[in-house]
mmCIF file of C-alpha atoms and ligand atoms in Angstrom:
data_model
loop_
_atom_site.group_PDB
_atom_site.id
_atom_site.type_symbol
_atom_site.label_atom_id
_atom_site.label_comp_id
_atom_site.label_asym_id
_atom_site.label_seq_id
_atom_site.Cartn_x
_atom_site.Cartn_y
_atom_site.Cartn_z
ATOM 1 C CA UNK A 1310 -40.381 141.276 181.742
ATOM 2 C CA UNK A 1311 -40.065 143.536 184.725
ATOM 3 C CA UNK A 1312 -37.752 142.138 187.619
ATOM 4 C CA UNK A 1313 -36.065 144.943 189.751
ATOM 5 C CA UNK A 1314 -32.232 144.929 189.212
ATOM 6 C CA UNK A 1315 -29.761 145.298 186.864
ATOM 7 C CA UNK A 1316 -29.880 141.846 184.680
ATOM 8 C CA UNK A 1317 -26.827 139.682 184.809
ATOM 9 C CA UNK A 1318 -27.441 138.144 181.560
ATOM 10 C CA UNK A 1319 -29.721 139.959 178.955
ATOM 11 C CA UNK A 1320 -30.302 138.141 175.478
ATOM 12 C CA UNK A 1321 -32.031 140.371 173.124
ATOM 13 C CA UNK A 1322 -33.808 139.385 169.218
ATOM 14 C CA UNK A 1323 -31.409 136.500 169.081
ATOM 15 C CA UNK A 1324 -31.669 134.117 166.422
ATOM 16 C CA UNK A 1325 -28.953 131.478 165.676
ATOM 17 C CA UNK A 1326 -29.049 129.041 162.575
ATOM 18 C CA UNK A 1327 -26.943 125.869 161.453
ATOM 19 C CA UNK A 1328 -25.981 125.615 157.940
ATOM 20 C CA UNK A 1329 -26.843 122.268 156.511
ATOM 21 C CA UNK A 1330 -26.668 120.616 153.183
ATOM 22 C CA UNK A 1331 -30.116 120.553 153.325
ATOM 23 C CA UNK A 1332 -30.365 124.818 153.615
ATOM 24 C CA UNK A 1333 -30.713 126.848 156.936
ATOM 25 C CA UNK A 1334 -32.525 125.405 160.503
ATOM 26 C CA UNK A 1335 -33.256 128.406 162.003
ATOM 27 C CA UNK A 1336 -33.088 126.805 165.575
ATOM 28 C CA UNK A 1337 -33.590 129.740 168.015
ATOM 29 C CA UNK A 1338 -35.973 132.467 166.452
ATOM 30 C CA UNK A 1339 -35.979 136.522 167.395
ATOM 31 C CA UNK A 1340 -35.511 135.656 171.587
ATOM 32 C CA UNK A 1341 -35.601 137.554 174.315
ATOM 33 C CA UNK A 1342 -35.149 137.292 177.889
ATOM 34 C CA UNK A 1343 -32.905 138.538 180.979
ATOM 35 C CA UNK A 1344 -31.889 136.626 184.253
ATOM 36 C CA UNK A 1345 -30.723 138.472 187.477
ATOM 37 C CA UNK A 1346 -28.455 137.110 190.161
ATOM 38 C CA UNK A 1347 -29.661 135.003 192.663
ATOM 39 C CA UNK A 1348 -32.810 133.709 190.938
ATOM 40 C CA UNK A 1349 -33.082 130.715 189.584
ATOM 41 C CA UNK A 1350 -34.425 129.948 185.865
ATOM 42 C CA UNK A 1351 -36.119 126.939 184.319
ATOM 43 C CA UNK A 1352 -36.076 127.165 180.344
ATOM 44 C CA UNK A 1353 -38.650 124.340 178.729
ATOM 45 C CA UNK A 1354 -39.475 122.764 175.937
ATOM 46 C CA UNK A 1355 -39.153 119.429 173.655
ATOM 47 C CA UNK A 1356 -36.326 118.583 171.858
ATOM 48 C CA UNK A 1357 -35.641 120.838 169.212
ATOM 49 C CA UNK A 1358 -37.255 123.243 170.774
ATOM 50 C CA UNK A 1359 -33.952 125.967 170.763
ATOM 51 C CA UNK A 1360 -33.530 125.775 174.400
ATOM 52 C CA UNK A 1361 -29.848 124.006 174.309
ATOM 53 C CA UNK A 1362 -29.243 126.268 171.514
ATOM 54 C CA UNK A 1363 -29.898 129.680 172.981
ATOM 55 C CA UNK A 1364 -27.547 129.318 175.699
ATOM 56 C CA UNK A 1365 -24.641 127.379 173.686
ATOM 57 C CA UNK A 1366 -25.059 130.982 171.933
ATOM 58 C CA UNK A 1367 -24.708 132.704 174.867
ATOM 59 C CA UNK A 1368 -21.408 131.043 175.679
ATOM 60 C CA UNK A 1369 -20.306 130.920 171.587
ATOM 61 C CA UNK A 1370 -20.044 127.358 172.093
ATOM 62 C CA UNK A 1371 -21.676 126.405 168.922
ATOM 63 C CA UNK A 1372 -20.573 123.996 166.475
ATOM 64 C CA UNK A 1373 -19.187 124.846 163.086
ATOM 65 C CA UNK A 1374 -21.954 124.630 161.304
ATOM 66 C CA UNK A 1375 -24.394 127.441 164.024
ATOM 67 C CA UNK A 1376 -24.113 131.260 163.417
ATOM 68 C CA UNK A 1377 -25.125 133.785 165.361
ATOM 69 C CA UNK A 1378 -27.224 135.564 162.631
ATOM 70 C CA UNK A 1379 -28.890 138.336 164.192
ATOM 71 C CA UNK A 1380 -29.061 139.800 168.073
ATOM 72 C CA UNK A 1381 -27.750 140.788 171.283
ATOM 73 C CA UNK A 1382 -25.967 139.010 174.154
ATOM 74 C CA UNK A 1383 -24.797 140.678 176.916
ATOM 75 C CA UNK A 1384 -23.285 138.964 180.132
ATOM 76 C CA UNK A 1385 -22.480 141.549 183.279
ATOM 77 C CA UNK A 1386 -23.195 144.188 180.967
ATOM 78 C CA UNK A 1387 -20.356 143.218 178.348
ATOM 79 C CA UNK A 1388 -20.948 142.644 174.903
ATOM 80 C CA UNK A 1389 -20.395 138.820 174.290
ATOM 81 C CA UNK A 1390 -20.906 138.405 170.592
ATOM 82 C CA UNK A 1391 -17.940 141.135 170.338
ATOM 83 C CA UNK A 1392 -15.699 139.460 172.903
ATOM 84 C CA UNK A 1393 -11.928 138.447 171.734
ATOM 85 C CA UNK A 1394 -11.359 134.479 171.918
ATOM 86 C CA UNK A 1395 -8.924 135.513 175.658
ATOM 87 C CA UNK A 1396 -12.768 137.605 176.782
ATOM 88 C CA UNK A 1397 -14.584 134.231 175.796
ATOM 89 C CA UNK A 1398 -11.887 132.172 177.544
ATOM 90 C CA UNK A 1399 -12.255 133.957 180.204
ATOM 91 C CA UNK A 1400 -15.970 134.666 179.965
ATOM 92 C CA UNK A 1401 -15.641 130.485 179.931
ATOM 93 C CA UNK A 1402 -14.000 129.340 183.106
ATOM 94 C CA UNK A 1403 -14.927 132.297 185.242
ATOM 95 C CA UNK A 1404 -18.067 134.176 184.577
ATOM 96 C CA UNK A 1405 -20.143 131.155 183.454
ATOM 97 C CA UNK A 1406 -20.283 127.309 184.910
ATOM 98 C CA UNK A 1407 -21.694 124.484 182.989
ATOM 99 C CA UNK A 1408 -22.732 121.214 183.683
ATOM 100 C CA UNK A 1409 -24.575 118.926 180.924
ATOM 101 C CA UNK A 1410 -26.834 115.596 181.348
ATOM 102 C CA UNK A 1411 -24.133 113.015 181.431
ATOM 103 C CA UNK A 1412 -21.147 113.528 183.697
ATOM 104 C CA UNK A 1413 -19.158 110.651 182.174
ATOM 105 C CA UNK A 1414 -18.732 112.327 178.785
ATOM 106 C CA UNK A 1415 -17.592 115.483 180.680
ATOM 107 C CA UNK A 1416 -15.088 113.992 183.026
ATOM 108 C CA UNK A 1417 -12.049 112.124 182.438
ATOM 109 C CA UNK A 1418 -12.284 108.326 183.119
ATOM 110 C CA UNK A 1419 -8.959 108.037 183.749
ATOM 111 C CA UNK A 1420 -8.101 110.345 186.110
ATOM 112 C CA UNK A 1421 -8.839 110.588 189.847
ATOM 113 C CA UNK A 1422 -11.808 113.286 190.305
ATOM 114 C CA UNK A 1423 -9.454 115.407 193.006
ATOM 115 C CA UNK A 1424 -6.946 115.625 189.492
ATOM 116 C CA UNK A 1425 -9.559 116.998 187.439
ATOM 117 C CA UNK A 1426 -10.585 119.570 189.953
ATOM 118 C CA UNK A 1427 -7.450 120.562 191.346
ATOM 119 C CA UNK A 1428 -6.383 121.208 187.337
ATOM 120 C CA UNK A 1429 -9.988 123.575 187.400
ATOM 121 C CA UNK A 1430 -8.618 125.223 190.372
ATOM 122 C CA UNK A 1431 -5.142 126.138 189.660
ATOM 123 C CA UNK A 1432 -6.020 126.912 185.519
ATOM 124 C CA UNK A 1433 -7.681 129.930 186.518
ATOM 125 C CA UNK A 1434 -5.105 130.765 190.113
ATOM 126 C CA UNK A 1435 -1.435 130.482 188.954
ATOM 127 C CA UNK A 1436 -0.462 131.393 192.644
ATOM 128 C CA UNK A 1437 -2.190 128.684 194.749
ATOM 129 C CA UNK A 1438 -0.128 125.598 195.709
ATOM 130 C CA UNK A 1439 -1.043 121.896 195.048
ATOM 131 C CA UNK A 1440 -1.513 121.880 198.557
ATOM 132 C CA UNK A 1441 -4.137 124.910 198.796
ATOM 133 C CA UNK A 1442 -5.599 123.665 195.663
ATOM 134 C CA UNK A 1443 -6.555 120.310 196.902
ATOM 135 C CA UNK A 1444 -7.664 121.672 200.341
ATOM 136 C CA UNK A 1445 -10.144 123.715 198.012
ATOM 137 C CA UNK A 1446 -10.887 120.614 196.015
ATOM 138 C CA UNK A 1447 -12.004 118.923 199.554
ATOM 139 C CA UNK A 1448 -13.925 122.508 200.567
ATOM 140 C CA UNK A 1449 -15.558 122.402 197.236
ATOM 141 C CA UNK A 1450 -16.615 118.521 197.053
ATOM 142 C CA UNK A 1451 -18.295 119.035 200.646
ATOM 143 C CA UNK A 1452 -20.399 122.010 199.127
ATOM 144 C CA UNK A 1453 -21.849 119.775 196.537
ATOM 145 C CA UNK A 1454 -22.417 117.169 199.660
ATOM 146 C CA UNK A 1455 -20.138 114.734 198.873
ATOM 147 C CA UNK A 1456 -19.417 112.746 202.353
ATOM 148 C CA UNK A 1457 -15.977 111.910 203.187
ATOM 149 C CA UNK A 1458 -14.558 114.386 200.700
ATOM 150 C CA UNK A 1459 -10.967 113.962 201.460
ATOM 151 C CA UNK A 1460 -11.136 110.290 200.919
ATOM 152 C CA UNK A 1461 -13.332 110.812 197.265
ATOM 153 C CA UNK A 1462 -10.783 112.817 195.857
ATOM 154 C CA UNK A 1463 -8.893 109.483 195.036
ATOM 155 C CA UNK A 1464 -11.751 108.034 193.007
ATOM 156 C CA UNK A 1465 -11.763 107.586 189.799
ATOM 157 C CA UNK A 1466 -15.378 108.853 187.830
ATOM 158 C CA UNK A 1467 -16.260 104.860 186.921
ATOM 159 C CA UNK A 1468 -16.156 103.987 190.820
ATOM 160 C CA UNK A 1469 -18.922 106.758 191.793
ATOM 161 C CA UNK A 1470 -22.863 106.434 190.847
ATOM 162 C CA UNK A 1471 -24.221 108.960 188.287
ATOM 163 C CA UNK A 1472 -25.927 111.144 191.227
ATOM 164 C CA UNK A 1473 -22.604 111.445 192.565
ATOM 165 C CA UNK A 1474 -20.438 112.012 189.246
ATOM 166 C CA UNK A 1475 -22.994 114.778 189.031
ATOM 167 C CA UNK A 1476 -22.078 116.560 192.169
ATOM 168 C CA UNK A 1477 -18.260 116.488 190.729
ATOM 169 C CA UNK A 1478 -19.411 118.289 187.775
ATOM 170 C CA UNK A 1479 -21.286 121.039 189.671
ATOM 171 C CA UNK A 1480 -17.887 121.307 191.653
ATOM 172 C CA UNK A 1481 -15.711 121.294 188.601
ATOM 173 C CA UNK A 1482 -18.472 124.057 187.576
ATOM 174 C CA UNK A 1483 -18.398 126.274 190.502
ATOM 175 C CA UNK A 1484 -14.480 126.015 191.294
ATOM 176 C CA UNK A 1485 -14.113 128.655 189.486
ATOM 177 C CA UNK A 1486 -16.721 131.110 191.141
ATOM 178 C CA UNK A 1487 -19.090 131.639 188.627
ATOM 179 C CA UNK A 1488 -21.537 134.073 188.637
ATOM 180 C CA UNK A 1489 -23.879 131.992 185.967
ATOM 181 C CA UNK A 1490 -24.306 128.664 185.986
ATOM 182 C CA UNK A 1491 -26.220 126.787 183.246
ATOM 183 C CA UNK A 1492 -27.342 123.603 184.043
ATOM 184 C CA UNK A 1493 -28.451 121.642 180.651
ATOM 185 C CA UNK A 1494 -30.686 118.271 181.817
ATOM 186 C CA UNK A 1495 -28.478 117.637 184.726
ATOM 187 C CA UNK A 1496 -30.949 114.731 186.468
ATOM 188 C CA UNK A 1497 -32.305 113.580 182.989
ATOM 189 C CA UNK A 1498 -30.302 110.542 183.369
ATOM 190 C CA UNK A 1499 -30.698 110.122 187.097
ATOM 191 C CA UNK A 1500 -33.743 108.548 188.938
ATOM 192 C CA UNK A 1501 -35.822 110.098 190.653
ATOM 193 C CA UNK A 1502 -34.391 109.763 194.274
ATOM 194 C CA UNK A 1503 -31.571 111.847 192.977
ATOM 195 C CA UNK A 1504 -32.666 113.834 190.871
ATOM 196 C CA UNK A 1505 -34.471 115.247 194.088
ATOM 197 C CA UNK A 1506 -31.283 115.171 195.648
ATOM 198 C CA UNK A 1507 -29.642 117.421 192.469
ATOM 199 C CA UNK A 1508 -32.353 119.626 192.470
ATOM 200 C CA UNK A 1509 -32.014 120.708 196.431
ATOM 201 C CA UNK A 1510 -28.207 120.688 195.201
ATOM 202 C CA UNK A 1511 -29.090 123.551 193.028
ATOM 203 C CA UNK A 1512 -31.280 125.448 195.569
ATOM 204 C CA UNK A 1513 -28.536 125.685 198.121
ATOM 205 C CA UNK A 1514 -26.053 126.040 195.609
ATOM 206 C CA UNK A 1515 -28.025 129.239 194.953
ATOM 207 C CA UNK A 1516 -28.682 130.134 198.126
ATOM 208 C CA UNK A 1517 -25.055 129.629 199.764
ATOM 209 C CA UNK A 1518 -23.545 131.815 196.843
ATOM 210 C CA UNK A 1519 -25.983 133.576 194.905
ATOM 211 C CA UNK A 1520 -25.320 132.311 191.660
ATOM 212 C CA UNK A 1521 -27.632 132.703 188.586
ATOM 213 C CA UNK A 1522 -28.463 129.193 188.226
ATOM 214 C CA UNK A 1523 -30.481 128.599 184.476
ATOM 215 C CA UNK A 1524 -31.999 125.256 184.637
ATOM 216 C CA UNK A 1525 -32.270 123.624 180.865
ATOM 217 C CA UNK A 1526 -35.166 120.876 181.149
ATOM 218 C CA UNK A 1527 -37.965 119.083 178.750
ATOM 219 C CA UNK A 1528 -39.886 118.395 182.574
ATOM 220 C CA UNK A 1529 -41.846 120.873 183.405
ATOM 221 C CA UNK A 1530 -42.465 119.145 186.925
ATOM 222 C CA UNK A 1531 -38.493 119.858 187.763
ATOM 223 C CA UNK A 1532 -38.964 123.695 187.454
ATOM 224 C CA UNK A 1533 -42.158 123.511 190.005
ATOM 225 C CA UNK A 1534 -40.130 121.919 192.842
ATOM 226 C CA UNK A 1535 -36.635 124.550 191.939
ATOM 227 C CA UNK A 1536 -36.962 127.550 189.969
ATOM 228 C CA UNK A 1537 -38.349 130.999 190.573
ATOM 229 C CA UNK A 1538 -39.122 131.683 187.192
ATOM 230 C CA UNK A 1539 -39.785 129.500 183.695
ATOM 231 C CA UNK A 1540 -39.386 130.434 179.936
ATOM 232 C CA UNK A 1541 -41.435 128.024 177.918
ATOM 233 C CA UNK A 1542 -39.672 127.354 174.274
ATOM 234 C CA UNK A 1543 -41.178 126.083 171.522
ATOM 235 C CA UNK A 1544 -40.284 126.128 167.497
ATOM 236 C CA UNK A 1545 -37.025 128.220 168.567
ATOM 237 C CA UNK A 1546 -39.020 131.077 170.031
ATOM 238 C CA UNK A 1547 -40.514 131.817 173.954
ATOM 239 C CA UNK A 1548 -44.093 130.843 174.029
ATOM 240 C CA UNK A 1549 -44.492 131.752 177.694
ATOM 241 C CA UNK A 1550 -42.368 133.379 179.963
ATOM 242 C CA UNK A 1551 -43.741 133.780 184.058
ATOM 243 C CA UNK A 1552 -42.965 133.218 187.683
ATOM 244 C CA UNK A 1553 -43.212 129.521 188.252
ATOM 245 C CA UNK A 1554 -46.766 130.281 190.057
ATOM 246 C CA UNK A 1555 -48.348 131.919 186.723
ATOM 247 C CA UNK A 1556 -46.623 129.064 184.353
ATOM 248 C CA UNK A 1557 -48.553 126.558 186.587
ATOM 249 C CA UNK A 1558 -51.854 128.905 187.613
ATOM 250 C CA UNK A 1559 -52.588 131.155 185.433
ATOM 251 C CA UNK A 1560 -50.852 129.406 182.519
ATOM 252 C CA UNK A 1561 -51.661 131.044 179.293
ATOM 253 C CA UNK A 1562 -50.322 129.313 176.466
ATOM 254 C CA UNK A 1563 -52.263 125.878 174.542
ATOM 255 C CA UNK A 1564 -48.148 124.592 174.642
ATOM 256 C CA UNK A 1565 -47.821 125.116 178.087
ATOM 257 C CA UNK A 1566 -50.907 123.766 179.298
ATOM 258 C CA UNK A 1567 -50.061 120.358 177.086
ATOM 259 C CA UNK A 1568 -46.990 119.970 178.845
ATOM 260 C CA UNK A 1569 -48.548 120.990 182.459
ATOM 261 C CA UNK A 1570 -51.282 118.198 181.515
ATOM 262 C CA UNK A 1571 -48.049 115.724 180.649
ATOM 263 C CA UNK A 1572 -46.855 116.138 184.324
ATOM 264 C CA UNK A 1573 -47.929 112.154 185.642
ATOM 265 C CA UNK A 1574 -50.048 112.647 188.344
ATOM 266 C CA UNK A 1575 -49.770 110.573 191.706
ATOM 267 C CA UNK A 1576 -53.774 110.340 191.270
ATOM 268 C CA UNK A 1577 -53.793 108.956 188.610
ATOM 269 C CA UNK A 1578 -56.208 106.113 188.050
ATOM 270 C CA UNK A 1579 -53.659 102.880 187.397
ATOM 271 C CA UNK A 1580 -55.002 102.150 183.458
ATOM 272 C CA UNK A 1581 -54.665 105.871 182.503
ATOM 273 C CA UNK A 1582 -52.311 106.684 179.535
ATOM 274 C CA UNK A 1583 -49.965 109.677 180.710
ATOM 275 C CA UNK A 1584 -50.643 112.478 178.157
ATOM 276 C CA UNK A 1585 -48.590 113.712 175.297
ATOM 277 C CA UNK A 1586 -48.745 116.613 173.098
ATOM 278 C CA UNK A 1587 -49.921 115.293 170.047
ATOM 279 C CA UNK A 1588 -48.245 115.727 166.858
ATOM 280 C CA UNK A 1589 -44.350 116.529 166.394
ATOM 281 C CA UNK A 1590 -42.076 119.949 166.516
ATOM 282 C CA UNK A 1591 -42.260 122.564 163.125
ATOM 283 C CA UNK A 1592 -39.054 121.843 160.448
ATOM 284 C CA UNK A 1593 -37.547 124.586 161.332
ATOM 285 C CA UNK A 1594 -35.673 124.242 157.971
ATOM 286 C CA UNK A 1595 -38.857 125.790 156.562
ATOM 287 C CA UNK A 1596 -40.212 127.270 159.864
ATOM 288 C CA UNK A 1597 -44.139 127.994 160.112
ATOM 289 C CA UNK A 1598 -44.850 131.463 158.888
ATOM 290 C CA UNK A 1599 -47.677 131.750 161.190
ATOM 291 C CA UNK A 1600 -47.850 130.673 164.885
ATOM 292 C CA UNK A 1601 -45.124 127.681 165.567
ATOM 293 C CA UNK A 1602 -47.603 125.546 167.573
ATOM 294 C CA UNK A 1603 -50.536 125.960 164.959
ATOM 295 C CA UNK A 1604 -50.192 121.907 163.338
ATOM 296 C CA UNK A 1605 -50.383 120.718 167.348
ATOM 297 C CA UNK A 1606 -52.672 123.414 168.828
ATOM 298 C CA UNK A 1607 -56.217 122.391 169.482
ATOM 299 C CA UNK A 1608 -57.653 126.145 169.862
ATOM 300 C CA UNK A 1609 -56.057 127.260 166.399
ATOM 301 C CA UNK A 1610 -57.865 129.769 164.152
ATOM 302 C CA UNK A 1611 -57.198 131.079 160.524
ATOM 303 C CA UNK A 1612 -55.278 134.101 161.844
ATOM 304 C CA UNK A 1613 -52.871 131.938 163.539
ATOM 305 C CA UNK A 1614 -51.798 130.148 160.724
ATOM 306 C CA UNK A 1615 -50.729 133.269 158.682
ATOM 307 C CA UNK A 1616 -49.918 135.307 161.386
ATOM 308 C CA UNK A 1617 -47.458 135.056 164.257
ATOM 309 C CA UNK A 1618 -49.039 136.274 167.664
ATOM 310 C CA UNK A 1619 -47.149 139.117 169.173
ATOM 311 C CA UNK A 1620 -46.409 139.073 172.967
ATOM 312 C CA UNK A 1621 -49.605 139.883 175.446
ATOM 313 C CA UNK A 1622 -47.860 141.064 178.668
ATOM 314 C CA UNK A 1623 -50.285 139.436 180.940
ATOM 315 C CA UNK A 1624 -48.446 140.783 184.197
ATOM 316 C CA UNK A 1625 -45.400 142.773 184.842
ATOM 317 C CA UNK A 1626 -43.774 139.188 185.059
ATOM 318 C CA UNK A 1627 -45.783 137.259 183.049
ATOM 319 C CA UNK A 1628 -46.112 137.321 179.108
ATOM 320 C CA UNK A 1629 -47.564 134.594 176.099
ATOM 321 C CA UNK A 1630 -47.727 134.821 172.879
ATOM 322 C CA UNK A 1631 -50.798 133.375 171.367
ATOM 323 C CA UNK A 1632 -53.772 135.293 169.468
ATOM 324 C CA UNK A 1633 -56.193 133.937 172.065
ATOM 325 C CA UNK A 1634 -55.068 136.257 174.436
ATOM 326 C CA UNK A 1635 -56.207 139.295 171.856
ATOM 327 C CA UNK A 1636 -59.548 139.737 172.970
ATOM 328 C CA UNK A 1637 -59.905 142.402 170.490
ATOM 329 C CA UNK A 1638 -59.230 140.792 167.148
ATOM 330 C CA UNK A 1639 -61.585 140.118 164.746
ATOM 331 C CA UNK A 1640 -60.552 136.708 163.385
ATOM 332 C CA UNK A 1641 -61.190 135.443 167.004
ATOM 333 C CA UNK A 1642 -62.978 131.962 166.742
ATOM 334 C CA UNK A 1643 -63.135 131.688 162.956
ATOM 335 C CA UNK A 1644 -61.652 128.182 163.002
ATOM 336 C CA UNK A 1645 -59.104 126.641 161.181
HETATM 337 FE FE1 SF4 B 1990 -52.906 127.953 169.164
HETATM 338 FE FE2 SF4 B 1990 -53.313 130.076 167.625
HETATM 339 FE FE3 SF4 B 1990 -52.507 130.403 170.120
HETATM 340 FE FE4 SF4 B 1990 -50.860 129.419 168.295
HETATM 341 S S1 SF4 B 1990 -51.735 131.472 168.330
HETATM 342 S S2 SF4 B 1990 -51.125 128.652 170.324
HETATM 343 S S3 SF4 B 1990 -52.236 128.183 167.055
HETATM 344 S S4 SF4 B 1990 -54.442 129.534 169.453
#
C-alpha cells in the first residue's frame, strides 16, 4: 500500500498464535500493513477475526498463552519485538495510547477520575508538581470535552455515564502524548447518540494533535463516518485493505461486501430482516488451507478451496485478496 511518508507503525508477515490444550489457534495469519501519522485507521472484522490480536502484538500485550511466532513490528522505526521490558514500558505509556470498549474495567472505581489522571501525568514527568499536574488534568479533560472540568475531577467513575467515562479514558490515553493511539470498540457499549459524540472525539483528537488514531471495530458503518482508511480482517488475515471511499465503492472482496450489505439502512422497509453473513468464522485451530472465507462465500470456486488468493493491488491504495479478481486464471467459474 502506497501512502507518501515515512510509516509510523509498519507490521510486516506477522502471525501470532495461543497455545491451547487443544493445539495451536493461529489467530493473526502472515499480516501486513503500515499507518502514518495523522491518518486515521479503521481495522474490521467479526469476532475472532485477529483484529484485537494484531495490535495486542504490536504492544506485546498478549496473554501467556499468545506468541509472536513469526514477523516484523516496527513502531517509529524501532524494532518492537526486540525491545527490553524498560523500551516496552516506555514504548507503553508514551509512544502508544489505548483505550478499550468498557471504561469501567479500565478505571478505578474507587478513586476520583482527577487521581487517576494526575497519577498518568506525573508517572511519566517526575518534575511536575501536584499542582501543574492537576492544572494539566483540567487542560486535558476539556480536550476530550468534558464541561466543567475543574469541578469533574472530583468524581468518582460510578457517578459519570459511559459516554463520559469514555472521554476519561481517551484523557488517561493521551496524557501522556502519544503518538499512536489504538482505540479497541470504544462506542460498542455506548448508544448511538454518543457514540457519534466519541467518534467526532476521535476526529478532533486527530486533528488538534496529529495522532495516529487506529480504530478497532466489528461496524463497518463507524469507519464511514471517521476513518481515512479501513483494513478488512477476516480468518486472522487482511481480506481488503483501501481508502474508506474504495472499501465502500469500489469494494472488492465477497467479505466486505457482506458486511457493507449488514450496515441497517434508514430505508429500509419496516418488516425487513437486517442482513448477516451467513455461516460462522474458520477454526483457526485447523485454519482453512485454501481461501479463509470459502465455507461463507457465495462466489467460491474449486481453486479457492485449495488455494489461498494472493493480493491483487487494485490501486496504489487499494488491495483484496480473492481469486475473482484474477481475471486470468483458468479455474475461473468452475464452481465449487
Ligand atoms: Fe470467495 Fe474464492 Fe474470493 Fe475466497 S477467493 S472470497 S472463496 S471467491
Amino acid at each position: 500500500m502506497q501512502i507518501p511518508g515515512s510509516p509510523l507503525l509498519e507490521v510486516n508477515h506477522l502471525h501470532t498464535s495461543f497455545f491451547t490444550f487443544s493445539g495451536e489457534v493461529q489467530a493473526v495469519r502472515d499480516v501486513s500493513f503500515r499507518a502514518h501519522r495523522g491518518e486515521i485507521v479503521g481495522v474490521v472484522g467479526e469476532s475472532g477475526s485477529g483484529k484485537s490480536v494484531t495490535f495486542l502484538s504490536v504492544t506485546r500485550l498478549l496473554s501467556a498463552s499468545g506468541k509472536i511466532v513469526g514477523g516484523e513490528v516496527r513502531f517509529d522505526g524501532e524494532n518492537v519485538l526486540a525491545m527490553s521490558h524498560m523500551q516496552l514500558r516506555k514504548l507503553r505509556n508514551q509512544g502508544i495510547g489505548m483505550v478499550f470498549q468498557e471504561p469501567m474495567t479500565s478505571l478505578n472505581p474507587t478513586m476520583q477520575i482527577g487521581v487517576q489522571i494526575v497519577e498518568r501525568i506525573r508517572a511519566f514527568n517526575k518534575g511536575i508538581s501536584n499542582q501543574q499536574a492537576r492544572a494539566q488534568a483540567v487542560r486535558l479533560l476539556e480536550s476530550v470535552r468534558i464541561p466543567e472540568a475543574k469541578n469533574q475531577l472530583k468524581a468518582y467513575p460510578y457517578e459519570l455515564s459511559g459516554g463520559m467515562r469514555q472521554r476519561v479514558m481517551f484523557a488517561i490515553a493521551i496524557a501522556t502524548g502519544p503518538k499512536l493511539l489504538i482505540a479497541d470498540e470504544p462506542t460498542t457499549a455506548l448508544d448511538v447518540t454518543i457514540q457519534s459524540q466519541i467518534l467526532k472525539l476521535i476526529r478532533s483528537l486527530r486533528n488538534d494533535t496529529n495522532v495516529c488514531i487506529i480504530l478497532i471495530t466489528h461496524d463497518l458503518g463507524v469507519v464511514a463516518e471517521t476513518c481515512e482508511r479501513v483494513i478488512v480482517m477476516y480468518g486472522g488475515m487482511i481480506m481488503e485493505e483501501g481508502l474508506v471511499d474504495e472499501i465502500f465503492y469500489e469494494t472488492a472482496h465477497p467479505y466486505t461486501i457482506g458486511l457493507r450489505k449488514s450496515i441497517p439502512n434508514i430505508n429500509q422497509l419496516g418488516g425487513d430482516r437486517l442482513y448477516s453473513v451467513p455461516g460462522s468464522p474458520p477454526n483457526l485451530l485447523n485454519p482453512p488451507q485454501g481461501c479463509p472465507f470459502y465455507a461463507r462465500c457465495d462466489q467460491a470456486m474449486r481453486i479457492c478451496k485449495q488455494h489461498r488468493p494472493p493480493y491483487y493491488q487494485l490501486s496504489p491504495t487499494h488491495r483484496s485478496m480473492c481469486w475473482l479478481l484474477d481475471p486470468d486464471y483458468p479455474g475461473r467459474g468452475g464452481g465449487r
